PDB file of C-alpha atoms in Angstrom:
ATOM      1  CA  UNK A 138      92.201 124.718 101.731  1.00 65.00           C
ATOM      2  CA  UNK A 139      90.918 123.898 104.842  1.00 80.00           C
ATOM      3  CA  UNK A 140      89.438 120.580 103.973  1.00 89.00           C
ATOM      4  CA  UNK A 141      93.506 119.367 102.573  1.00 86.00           C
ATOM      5  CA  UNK A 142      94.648 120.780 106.291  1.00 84.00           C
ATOM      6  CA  UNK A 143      92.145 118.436 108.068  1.00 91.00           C
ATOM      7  CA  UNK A 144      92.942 115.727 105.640  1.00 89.00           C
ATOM      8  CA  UNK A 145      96.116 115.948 106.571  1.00 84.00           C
ATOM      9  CA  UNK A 146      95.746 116.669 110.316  1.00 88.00           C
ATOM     10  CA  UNK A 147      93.695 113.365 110.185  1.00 91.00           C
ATOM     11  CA  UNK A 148      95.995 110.983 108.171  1.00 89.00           C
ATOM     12  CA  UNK A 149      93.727 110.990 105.151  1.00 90.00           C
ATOM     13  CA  UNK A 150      96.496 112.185 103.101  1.00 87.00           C
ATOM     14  CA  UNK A 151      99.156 109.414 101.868  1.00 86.00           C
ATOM     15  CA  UNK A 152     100.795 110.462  98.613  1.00 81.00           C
ATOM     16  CA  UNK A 153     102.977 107.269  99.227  1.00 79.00           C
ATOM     17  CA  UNK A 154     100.105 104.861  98.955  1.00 82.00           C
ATOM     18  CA  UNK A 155      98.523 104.884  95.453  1.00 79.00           C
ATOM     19  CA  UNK A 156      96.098 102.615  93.543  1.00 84.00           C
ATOM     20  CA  UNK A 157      97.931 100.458  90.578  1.00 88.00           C
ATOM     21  CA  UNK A 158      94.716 101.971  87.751  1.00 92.00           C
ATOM     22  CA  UNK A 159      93.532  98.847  85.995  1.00 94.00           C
ATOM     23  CA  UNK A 160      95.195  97.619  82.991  1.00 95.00           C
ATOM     24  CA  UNK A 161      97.864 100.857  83.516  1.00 96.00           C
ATOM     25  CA  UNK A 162     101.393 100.374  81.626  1.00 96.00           C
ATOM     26  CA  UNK A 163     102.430 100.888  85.222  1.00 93.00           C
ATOM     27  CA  UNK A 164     100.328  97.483  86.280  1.00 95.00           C
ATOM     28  CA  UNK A 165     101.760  95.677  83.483  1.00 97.00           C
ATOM     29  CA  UNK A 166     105.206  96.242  84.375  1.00 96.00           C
ATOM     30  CA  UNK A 167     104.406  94.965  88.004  1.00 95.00           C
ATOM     31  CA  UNK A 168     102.802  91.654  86.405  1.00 96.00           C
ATOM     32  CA  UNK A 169     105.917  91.066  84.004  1.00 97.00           C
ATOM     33  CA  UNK A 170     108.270  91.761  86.833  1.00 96.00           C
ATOM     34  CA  UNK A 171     106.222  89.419  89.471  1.00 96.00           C
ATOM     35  CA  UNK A 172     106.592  86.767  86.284  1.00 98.00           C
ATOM     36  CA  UNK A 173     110.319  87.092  85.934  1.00 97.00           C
ATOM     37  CA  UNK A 174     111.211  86.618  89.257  1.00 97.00           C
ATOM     38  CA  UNK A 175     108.953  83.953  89.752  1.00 97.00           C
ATOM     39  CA  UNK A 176     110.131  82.100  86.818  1.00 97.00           C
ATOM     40  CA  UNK A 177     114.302  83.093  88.142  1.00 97.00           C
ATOM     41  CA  UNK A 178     112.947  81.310  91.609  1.00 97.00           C
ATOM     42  CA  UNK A 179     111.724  78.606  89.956  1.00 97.00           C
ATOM     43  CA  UNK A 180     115.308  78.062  88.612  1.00 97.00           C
ATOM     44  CA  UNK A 181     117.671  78.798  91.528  1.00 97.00           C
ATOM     45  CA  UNK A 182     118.815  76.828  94.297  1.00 97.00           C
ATOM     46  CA  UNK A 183     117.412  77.855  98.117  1.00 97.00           C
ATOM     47  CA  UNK A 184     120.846  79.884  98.935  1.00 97.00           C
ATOM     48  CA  UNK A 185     120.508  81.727  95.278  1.00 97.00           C
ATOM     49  CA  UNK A 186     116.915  82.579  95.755  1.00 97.00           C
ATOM     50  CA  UNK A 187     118.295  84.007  99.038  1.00 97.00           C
ATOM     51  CA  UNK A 188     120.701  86.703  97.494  1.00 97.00           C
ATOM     52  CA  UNK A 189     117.905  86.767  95.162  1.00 97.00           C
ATOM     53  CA  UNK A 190     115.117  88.006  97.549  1.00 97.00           C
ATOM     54  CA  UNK A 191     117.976  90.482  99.611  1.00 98.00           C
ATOM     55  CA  UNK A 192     118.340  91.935  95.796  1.00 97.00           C
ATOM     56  CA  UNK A 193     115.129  92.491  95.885  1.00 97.00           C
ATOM     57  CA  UNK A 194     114.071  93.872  98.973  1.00 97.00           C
ATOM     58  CA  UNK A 195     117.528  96.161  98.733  1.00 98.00           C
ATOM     59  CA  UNK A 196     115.809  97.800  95.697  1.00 97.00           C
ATOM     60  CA  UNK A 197     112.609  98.307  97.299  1.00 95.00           C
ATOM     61  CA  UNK A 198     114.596 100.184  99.611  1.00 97.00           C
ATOM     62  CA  UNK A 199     116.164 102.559  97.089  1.00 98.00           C
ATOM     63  CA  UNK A 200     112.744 102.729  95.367  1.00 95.00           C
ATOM     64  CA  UNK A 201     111.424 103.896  98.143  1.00 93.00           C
ATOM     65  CA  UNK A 202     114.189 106.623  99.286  1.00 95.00           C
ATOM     66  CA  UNK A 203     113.878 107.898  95.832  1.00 97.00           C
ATOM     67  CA  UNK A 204     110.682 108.086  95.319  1.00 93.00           C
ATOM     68  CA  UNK A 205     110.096 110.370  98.941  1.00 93.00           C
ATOM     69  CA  UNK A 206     113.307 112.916  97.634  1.00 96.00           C
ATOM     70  CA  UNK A 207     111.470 113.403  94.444  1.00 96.00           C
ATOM     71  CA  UNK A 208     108.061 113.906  96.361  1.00 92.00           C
ATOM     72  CA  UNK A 209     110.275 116.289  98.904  1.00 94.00           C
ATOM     73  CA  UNK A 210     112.012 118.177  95.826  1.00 96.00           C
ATOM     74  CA  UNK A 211     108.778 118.643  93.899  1.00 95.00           C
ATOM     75  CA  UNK A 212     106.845 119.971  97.076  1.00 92.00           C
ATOM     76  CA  UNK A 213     109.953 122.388  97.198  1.00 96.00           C
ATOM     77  CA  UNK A 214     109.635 123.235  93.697  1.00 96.00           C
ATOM     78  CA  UNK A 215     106.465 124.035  93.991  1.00 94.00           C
ATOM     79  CA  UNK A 216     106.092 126.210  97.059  1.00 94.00           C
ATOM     80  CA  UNK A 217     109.222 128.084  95.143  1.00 94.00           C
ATOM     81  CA  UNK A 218     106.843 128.577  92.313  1.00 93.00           C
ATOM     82  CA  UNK A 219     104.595 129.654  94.444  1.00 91.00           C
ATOM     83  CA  UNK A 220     106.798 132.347  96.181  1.00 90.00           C
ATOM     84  CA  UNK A 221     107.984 133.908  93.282  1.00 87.00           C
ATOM     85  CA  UNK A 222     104.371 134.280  91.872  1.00 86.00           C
ATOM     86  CA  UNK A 223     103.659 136.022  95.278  1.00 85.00           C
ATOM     87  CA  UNK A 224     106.377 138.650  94.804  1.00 80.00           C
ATOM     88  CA  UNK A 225     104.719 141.812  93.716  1.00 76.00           C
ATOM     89  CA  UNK A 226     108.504 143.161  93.267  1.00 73.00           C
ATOM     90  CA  UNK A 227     109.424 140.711  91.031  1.00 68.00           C
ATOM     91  CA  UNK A 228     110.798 142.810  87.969  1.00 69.00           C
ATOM     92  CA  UNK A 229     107.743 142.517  86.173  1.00 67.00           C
ATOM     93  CA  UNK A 230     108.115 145.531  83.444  1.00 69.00           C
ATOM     94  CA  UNK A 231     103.907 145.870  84.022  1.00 69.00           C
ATOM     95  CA  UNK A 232     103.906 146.781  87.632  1.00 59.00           C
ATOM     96  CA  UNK A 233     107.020 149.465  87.351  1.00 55.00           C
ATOM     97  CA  UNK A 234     108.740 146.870  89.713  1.00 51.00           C
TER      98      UNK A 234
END
C-alpha cells in the first residue's frame, strides 16, 4: 500500500497515459483510423480538411471527458465494493447480523 501512496505522491501514477501493446486490436484500430483520415485529407480541399481536423480534435475532446468519468465512476464503484465488504453488519445470515 504504501509503495501505490508514494507512487502517487510522486506522479508515478498516470492511469491516463497507457502503452498501445504491440499488434493489440486496440493498435490496429488506431492504424486503420490514422489511414482513413489520411486518405479523406488526401481528398478534401484546405477549408474541408479544416472542419475536418476541428471534427477531429472535438472528438478527442469527448474521448477524453469520457474516458476520466468512467475512470471516476469505476474508482467509485470500487471503493463502494469495498465498503460494503467492510461492513461486519451487513445482514450476513453467518455472523447473526
Amino acid at each position: 500500500m504504501r509503495t501505490t501512496l508514494e507512487d502517487l505522491y510522486y506522479g508515478n501514477i498516470t492511469p491516463n497515459e497507457q502503452q498501445m501493446t504491440p499488434d493489440s486490436e486496440l493498435e490496429k484500430a488506431v492504424a486503420r483510423v490514422t489511414k482513413y483520415e489520411n486518405q479523406l485529407m488526401e481528398q478534401l480541399e484546405e477549408i474541408d480538411q479544416e472542419t475536418l481536423t476541428k471534427l477531429i480534435r472535438s472528438q478527442h475532446e469527448i474521448n477524453s471527458i469520457t474516458a476520466t468519468e468512467n475512470f471516476i465512476l469505476g474508482f467509485r464503484l470500487g471503493v463502494r465494493i469495498m465498503a460494503e465488504c467492510m461492513d461486519d453488519n451487513d445482514g450476513d445470515i453467518r455472523t447473526g447480523g
